[in-house]
XYZ file of C-alpha atoms in Angstrom:
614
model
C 104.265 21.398 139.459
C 103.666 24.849 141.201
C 99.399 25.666 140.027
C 98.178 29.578 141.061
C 94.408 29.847 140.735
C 94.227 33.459 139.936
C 90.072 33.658 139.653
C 89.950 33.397 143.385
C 91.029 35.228 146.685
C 91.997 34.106 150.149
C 92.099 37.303 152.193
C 94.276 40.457 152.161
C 97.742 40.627 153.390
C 98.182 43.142 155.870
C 101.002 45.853 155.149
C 102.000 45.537 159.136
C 103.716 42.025 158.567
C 106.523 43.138 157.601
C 107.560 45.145 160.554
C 110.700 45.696 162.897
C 111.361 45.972 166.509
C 113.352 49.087 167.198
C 115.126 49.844 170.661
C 115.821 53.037 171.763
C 119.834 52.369 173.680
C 122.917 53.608 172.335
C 121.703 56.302 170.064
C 118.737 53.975 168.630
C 121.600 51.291 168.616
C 123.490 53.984 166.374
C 121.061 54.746 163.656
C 120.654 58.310 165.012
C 123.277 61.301 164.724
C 122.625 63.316 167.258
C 125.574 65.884 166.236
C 123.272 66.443 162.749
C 119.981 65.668 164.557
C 118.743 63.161 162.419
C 118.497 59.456 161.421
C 121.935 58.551 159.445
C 120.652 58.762 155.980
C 122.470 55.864 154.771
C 120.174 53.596 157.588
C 117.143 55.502 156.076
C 118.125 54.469 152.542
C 118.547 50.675 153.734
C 115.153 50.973 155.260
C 113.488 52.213 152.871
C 114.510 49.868 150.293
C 113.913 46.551 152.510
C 110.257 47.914 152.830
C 109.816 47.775 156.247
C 106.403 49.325 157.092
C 106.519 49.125 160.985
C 108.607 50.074 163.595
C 108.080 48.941 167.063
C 109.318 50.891 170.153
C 111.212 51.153 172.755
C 111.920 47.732 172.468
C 111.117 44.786 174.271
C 112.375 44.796 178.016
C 114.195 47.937 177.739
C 110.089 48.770 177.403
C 109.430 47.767 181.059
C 111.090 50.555 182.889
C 110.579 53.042 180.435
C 109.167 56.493 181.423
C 108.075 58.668 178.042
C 108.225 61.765 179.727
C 111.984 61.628 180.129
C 112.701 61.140 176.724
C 111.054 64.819 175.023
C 112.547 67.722 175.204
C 116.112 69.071 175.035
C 118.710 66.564 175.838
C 120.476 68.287 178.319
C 117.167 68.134 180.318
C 116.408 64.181 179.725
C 116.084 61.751 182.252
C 118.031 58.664 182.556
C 116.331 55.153 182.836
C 116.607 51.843 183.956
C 118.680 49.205 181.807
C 116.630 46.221 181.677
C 117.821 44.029 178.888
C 121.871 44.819 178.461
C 123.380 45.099 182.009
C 126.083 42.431 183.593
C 124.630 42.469 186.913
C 121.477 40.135 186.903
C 120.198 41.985 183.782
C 120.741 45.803 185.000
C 123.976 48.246 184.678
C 124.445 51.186 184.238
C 121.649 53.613 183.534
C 120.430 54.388 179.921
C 120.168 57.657 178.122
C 117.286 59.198 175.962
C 119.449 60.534 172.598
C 116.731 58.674 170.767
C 113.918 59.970 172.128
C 110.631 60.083 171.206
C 109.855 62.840 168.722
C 113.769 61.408 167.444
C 111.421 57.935 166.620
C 108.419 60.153 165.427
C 110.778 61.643 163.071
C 112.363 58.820 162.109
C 109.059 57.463 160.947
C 108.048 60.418 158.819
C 111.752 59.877 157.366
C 111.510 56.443 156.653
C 107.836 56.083 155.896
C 106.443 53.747 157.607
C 104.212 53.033 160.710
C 104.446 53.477 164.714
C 104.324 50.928 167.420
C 104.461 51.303 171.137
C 105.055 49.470 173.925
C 103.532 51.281 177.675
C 105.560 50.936 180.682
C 102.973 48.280 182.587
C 105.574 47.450 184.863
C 106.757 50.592 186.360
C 104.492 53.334 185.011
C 100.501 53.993 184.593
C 97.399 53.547 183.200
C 97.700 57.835 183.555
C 101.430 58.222 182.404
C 100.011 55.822 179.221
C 96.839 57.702 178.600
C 99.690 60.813 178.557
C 101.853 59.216 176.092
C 99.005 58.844 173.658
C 97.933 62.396 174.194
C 101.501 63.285 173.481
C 101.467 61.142 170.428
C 98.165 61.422 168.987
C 96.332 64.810 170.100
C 95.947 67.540 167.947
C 96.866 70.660 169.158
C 94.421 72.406 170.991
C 92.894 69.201 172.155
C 92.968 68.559 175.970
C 90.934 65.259 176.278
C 91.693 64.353 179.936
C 92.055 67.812 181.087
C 95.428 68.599 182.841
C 98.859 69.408 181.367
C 98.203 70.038 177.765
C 100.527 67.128 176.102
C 99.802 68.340 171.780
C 101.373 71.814 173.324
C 104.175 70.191 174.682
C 104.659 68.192 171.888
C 104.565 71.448 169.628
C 106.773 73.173 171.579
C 109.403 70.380 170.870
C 109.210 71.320 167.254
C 106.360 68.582 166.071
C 102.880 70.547 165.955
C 101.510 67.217 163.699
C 100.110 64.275 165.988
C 102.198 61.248 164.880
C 99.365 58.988 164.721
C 100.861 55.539 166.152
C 98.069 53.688 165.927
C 98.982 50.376 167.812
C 99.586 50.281 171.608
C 101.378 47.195 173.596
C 100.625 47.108 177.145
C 104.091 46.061 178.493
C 106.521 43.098 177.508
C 106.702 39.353 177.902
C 104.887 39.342 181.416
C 104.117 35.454 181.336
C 107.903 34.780 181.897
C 109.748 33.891 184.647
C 110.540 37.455 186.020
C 107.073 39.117 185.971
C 108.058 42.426 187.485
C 105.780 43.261 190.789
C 103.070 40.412 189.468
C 104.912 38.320 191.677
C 108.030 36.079 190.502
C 106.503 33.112 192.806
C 102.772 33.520 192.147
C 101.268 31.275 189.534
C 99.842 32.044 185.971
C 96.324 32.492 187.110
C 97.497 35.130 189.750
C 99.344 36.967 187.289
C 96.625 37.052 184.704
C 94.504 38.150 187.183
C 96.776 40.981 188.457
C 97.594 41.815 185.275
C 94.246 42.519 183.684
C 92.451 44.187 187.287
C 95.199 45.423 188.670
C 96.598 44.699 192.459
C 99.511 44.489 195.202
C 102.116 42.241 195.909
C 104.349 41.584 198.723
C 107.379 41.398 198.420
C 110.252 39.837 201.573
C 113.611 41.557 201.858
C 113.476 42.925 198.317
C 116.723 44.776 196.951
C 116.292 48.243 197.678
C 118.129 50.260 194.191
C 119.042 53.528 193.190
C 116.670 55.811 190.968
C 117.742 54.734 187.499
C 120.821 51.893 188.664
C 119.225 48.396 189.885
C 122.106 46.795 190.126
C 123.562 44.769 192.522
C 125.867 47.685 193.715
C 123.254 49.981 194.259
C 121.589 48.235 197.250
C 124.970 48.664 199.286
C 125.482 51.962 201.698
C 128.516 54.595 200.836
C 128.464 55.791 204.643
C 127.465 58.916 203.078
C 125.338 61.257 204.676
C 121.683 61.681 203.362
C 121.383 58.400 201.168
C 118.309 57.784 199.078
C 117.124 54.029 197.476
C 114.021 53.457 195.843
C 111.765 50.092 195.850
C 111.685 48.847 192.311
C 108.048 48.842 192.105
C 106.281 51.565 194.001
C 103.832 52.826 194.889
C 104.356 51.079 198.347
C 100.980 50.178 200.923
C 101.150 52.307 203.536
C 102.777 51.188 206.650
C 103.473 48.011 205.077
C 107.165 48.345 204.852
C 110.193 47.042 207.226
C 113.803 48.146 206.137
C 116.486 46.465 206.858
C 120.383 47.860 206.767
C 122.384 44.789 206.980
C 120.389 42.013 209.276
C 119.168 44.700 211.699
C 115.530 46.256 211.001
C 115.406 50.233 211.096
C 113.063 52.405 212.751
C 110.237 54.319 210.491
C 109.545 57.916 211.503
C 107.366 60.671 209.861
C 110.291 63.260 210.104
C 114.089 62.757 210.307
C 114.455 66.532 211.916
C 113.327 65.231 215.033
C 115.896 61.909 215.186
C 118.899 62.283 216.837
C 122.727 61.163 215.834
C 122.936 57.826 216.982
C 118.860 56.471 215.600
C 118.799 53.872 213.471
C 115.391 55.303 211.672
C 114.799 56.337 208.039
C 111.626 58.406 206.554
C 109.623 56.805 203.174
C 107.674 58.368 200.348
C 105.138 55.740 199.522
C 103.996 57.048 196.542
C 107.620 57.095 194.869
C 109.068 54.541 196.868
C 111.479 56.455 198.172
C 113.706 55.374 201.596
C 115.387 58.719 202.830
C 118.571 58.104 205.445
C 120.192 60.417 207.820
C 122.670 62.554 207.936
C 124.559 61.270 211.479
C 122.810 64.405 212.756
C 119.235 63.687 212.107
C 119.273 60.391 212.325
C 122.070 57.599 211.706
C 124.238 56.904 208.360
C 123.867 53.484 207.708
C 127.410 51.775 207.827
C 129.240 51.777 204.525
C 128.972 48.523 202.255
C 125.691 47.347 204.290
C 122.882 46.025 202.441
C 119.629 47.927 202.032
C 116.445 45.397 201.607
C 113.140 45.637 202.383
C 109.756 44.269 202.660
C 106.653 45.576 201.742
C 103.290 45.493 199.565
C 104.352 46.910 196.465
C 100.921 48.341 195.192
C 98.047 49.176 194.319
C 98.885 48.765 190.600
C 96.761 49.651 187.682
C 95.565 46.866 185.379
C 95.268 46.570 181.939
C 91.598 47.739 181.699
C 92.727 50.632 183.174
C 95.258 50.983 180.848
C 92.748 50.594 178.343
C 90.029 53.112 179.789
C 92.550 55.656 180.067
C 93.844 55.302 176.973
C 91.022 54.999 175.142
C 89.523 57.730 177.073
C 92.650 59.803 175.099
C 92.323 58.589 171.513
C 89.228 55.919 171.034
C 90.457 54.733 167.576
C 94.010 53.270 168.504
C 94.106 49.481 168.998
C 95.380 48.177 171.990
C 96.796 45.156 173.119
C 97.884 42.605 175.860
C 101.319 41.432 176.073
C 100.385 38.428 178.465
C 100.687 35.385 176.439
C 98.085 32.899 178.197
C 95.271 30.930 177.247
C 93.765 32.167 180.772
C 94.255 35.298 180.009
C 92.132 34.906 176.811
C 89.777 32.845 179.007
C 89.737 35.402 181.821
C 88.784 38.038 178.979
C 86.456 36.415 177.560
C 83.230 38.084 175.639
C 83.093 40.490 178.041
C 86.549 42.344 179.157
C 87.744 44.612 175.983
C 91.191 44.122 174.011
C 92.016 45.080 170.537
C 95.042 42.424 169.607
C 96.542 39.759 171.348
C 100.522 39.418 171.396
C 102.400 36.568 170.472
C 106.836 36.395 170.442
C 107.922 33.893 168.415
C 111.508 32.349 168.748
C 112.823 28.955 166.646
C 114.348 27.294 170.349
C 114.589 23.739 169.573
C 115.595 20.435 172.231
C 116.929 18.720 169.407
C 120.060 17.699 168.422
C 121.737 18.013 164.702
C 125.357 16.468 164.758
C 126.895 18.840 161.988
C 125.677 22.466 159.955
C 123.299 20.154 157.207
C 121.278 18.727 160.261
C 121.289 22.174 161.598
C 120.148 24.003 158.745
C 116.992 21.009 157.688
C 116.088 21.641 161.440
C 115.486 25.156 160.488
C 113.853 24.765 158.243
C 111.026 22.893 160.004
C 110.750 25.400 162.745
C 108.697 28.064 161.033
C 105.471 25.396 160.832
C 105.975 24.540 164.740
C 106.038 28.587 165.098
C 103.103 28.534 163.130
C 101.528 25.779 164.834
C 101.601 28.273 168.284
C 100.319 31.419 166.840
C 97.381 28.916 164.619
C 96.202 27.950 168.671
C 96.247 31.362 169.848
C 93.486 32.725 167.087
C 91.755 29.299 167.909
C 91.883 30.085 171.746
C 90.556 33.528 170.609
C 87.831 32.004 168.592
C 86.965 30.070 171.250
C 87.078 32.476 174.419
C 86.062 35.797 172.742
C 82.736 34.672 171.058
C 81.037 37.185 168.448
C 84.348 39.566 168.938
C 86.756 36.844 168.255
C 86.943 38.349 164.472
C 87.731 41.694 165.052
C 90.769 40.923 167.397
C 94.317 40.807 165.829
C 96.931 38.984 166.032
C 100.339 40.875 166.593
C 103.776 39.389 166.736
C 105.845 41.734 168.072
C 108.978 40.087 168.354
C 110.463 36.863 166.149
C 113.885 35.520 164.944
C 115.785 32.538 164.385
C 117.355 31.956 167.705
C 120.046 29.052 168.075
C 123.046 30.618 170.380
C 125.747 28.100 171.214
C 124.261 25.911 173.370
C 121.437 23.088 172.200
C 119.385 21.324 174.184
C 122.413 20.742 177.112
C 125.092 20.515 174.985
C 127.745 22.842 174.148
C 128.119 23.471 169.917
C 130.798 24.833 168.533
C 130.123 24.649 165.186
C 127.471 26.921 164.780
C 128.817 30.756 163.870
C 127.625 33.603 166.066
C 126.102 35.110 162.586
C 124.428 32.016 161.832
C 120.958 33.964 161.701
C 122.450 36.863 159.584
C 123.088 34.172 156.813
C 121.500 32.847 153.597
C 120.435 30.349 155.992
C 118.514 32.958 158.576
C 117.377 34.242 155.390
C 115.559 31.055 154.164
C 113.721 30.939 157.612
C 113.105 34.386 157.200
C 110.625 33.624 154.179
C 109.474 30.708 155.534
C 108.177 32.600 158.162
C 106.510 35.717 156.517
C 105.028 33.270 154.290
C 103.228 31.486 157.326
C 102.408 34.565 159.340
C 100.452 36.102 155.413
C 98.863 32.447 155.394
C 97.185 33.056 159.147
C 96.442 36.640 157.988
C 98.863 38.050 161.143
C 97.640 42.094 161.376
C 101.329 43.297 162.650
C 104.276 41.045 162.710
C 107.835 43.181 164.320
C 111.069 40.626 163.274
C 113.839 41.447 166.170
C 115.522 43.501 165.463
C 116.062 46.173 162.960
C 119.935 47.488 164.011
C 122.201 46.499 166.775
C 125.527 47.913 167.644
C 128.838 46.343 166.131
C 129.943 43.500 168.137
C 133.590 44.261 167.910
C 132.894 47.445 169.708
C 130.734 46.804 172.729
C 129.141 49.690 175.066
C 129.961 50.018 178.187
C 128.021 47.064 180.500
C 126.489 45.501 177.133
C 126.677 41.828 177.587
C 124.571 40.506 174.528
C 126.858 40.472 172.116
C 125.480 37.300 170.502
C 121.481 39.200 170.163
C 123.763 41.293 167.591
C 123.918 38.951 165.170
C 119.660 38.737 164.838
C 119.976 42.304 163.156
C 118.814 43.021 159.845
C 120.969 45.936 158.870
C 124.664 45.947 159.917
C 125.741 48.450 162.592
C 127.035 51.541 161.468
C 128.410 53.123 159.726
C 128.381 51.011 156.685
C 124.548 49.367 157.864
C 125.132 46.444 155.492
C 121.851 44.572 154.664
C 121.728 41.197 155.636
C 120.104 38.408 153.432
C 117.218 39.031 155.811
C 117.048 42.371 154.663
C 116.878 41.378 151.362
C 113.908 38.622 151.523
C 111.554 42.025 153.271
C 112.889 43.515 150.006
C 111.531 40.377 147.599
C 108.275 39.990 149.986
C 107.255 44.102 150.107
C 108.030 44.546 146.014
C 106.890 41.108 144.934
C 103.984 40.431 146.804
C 99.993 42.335 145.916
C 97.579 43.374 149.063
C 95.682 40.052 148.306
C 96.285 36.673 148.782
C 95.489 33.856 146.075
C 95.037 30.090 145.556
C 98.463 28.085 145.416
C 99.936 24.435 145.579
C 102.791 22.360 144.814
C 101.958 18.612 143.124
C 104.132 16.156 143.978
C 106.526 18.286 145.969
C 110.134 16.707 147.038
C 110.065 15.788 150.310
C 112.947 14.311 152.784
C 112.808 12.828 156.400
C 115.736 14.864 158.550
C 117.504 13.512 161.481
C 114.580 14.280 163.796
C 111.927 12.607 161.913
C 110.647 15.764 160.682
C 109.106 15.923 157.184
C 111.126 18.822 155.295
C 108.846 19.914 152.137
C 111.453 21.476 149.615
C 108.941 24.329 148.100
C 106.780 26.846 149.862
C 104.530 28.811 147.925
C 103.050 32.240 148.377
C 100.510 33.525 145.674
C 99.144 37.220 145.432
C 97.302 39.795 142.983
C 97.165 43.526 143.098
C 94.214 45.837 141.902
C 96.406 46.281 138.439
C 95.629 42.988 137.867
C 99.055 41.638 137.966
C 99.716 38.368 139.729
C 102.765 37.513 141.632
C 104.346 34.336 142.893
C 106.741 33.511 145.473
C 108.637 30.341 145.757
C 110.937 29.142 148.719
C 113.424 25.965 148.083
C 114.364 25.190 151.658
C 116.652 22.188 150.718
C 119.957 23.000 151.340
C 120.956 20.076 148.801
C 118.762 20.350 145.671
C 118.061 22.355 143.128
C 114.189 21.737 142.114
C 112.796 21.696 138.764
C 108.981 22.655 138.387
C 106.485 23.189 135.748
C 104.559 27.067 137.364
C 101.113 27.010 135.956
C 98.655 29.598 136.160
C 94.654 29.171 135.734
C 92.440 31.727 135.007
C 94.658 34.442 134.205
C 95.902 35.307 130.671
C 98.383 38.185 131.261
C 101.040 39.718 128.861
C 102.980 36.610 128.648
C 105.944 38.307 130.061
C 107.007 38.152 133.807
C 110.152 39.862 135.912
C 111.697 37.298 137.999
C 113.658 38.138 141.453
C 116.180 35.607 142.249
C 117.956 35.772 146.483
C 120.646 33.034 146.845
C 124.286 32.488 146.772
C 126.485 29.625 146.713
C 126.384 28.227 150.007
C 123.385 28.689 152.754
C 126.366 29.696 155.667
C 127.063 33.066 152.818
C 127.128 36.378 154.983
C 126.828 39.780 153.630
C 129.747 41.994 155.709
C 131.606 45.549 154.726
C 134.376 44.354 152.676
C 131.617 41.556 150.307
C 128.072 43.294 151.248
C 127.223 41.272 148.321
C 127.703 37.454 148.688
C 123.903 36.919 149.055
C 122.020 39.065 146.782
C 118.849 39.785 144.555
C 119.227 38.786 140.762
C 116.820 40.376 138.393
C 115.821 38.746 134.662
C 112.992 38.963 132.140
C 110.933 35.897 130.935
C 109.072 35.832 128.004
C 105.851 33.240 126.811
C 104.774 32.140 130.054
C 101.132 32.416 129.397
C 100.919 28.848 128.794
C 103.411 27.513 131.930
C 107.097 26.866 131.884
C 109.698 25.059 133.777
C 111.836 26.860 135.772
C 115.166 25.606 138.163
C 114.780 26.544 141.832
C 118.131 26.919 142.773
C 118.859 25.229 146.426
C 118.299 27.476 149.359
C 116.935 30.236 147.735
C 113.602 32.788 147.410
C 112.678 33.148 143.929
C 109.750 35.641 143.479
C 107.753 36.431 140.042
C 106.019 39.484 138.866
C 103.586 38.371 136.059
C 101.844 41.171 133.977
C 98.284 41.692 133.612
């Protein structure tokens, strides 16, 4: 028996769960026409009917090198920037362009309705380029708050006199991992907390030297042209800090190459911009073609994330801003005292163990969304505990989460598991699972990765994560297909009301998988809007069974009549593609008399959702 207590509340559901995370490559992953200069308006239509209500951007890691103020503005004048997410060469290629910029994304937004997320460049920008960004964002024209280049004219120049209003500000991406930018790839947590929140240096031993936009491998290596230019990848550099090396023999610094002769192995450097300037074999020596240009240094000082926030704030005092350095010391180090607005959290469904065959697989999944639950439930506690009386008005943001399996588990090598796996019914299932958990711990802003990808039959240039395609929600273009995904943001953002209410299942099936994991067959999510209507959404994550239950509801009389949504399809593996964009879809019926209960027939791995009138 399914029982909804209509007569009380639990808490609101916040419109931001059901976000997106957007990335600016490849045209906006080819959701943009630049020869109409617009979003396609088939990918607006899709959006708009999934429901999506925020959009986060520019990504993830293609966030960490990203510099705003090469993305405005004609495109013919646009700057290039760094890949760092979809290169072959130790995660760079070739450099990225800015078709998608970001009045392209503010329009975008107005076109699609729905809400603004950014991520600042912590990695190789500034607390001032950030505080910019916001001005350039937020300002109304005629409003200078930091004094300086006027960013609302700018902005109005480029055709957009209306602030945009993105309310919600990441500072930087996934900095607790295991390549932590100039934090320091061999210092430990506590160092990198503490750089990251106050700021500091780094130094850094025979570093790659790279070009201006181009940190691959390829880039470190001499042409035995004349006047050559590399770039540290984190600058500013400490003065006189630096020793270059071409090949295994150190180079001479000097203030001036005009005053160097043919034959001197010397270079000149721009410590703010990290720039390492060569000769020309007149002023100074060419280094030898196909040599190696390292070189170590302090990389620093950086801004931390309290300047970030000062500056910021400084712009526009009513956005929220938060840290994207996922650490209990970091919510220790903050404590009561050091200011942040939301705490981020990226949520993936890796696993160690081992299912022998796609049923073991799929009750696995199943599972995961509680154990991705479990993490984000001990991050609020962690912020309960650390951040005293302002532990309540911090959020709790996931900006990036997906069903992640690949084709490898644990060590060994599966074969059986389809790249599309998480565009299936399947994905689907753990889909609602997990928007149902993140409403239950009353999540502010959660961003599912990712909202469009490019076709995987058709790679880019350099693009070697072909798989990450498949975690899309809407199929590449042109046709942009919605995915079963798609479809459960459709049944959660027209089937759910802003506020949370009462809900159980009695005597709910329950089977022991191959792990020794309890699988619960129903999940229930119960909600009411100000009409008074109450609606109720019900998850069968067996992939066997089809589940009878008696729905009851107390303390609210109603019409007697109810709309029922119905996602499923035959089998859980069912894909939605161009030539059957319907194999998993959403079934629509009437009921009638269900004032006093009835018994309805879950079908097996599917998302049934009611709308029952006040």
């Amino acid at each position: 028996e399914i029982v909804v207590d209509a007569t009380s509340e639990e808490g609101p559901i916040h419109p931001g769960v059901f976000g997106v995370n957007h990335r600016y490559p490849f045209k906006g992953f080819n959701m943009w026409d630049s020869e109409e200069d617009r979003p396609h308006p088939l990918f607006v239509e899709r959006f708009k009917y999934a429901g999506f209500t925020e959009v986060r951007f520019p990504g993830g890691r293609t966030a960490n090198n990203y510099h705003w103020q090469r993305a405005v503005g004609p495109l013919a004048d646009r700057g290039l920037h760094v890949d760092a997410a979809f290169g072959r060469i130790q995660a760079y290629s070739e450099p990225l362009s800015n078709e998608f910029g970001i009045d392209e994304f503010g329009r975008f937004l107005e076109a699609a309705r729905s809400n603004g997320t950014m991520v600042a460049n912590f990695t190789t920008g500034s607390a001032d380029e950030a505080a910019n960004w916001v001005e350039y964002m937020n300002a109304p024209v005629g409003e200078n708050p930091r004094g300086g280049k006027a960013w609302a004219e700018l902005r109005a120049e480029h055709g957009h006199p209306k602030p945009y209003g993105v309310t919600h500000w990441e500072v930087g991406n996934e900095l607790a991992g295991a390549k932590t930018f100039w934090l320091g790839d061999d210092a430990s947590e506590r160092e990198k907390v503490d750089k990251y929140v106050f700021g500091g240096s780094t130094f850094f031993e025979r570093d790659r030297a790279v070009g201006y936009v181009d940190y691959s491998a390829d880039a470190s290596l001499s042409t035995g042209e004349p006047d050559q230019r590399f770039f540290v990848r984190f600058p500013p550099i400490q003065p006189a800090s630096d020793e270059v090396y071409v090949g295994e023999n150190v180079w001479e610094r000097v203030d001036s190459l005009a005053g160097a002769g043919p034959e001197d192995e010397v270079y000149e450097i721009d410590y703010r911009r990290g720039l390492i300037r060569f000769g020309d074999g007149r002023r100074g020596a060419i280094p030898p073609k196909s040599s190696r240009i390292t070189i170590s240094h302090v990389s620093g000082p950086h801004d931390g994330f309290l300047d970030f926030y000062r500056e910021m704030k400084e712009v526009d005092e009513s956005i929220e801003i938060g840290s994207a350095f996922n650490s209990p010391y970091f919510l220790q180090l903050m404590g009561a005292t050091h200011p942040y607005d939301f705490y981020v959290v990226h949520s993936y469904s890796f696993f160690q163990e081992d299912p022998s065959d796609m049923g073991d697989l799929h009750d696995l999944m199943m599972t995961l969304p509680d154990v991705q639950a479990s993490k984000v439930l001990a991050s609020k506690e962690a912020i309960a505990t650390y951040a005293g009386e302002r532990a309540a008005d911090i959020g709790m943001v996931i900006s990036e989460w997906a069903m992640s399996t690949g084709k490898k588990i644990g060590v060994r090598q599966v074969d059986y598991v389809p790249d599309n796996y998480p565009m299936s019914l399947d994905g689907a299932i753990y889909i609602a699972l997990v928007l149902r958990n993140w409403i239950e711990l009353g999540v502010d802003i959660a961003e599912k990765h990712s909202l469009v990808d490019v076709d995987p039959a058709s790679l880019p240039q350099g693009y070697d994560k072909s798989k990450t395609a498949f975690q899309a929600l809407i199929g590449p273009h042109p046709c942009f297909v919605l995915t079963p995904s798609a479809l459960v943001f459709r049944v959660f953002t027209s089937m759910t009301g802003p506020v949370r209410v009462p809900t159980e299942v009695v005597d709910n099936p329950t089977k022991t998988i191959f792990s020794g994991a309890q699988l619960h067959y129903l999940h229930t999510l119960a909600s009411k809007d100000s009409e008074g209507d109450l609606f109720l959404i019900v998850i069968n994550a067996s992939g066997d069974e089809a589940v009878p239950a008696r729905v009851t509801t107390e303390g609210f009389g109603g019409s007697g009549a109810a709309t029922v949504w119905s996602l499923g399809a035959s089998e859980s593996a069912a894909v939605n593609t161009v030539r059957r964009p319907n194999q998993v879809r959403i079934r629509e019926a009437e009921l009638e008399n269900t004032g006093a209960g009835f018994t309805y027939l879950f079908p097996k791995h599917s998302v049934t959702a009611f709308r029952f009138d006040a």
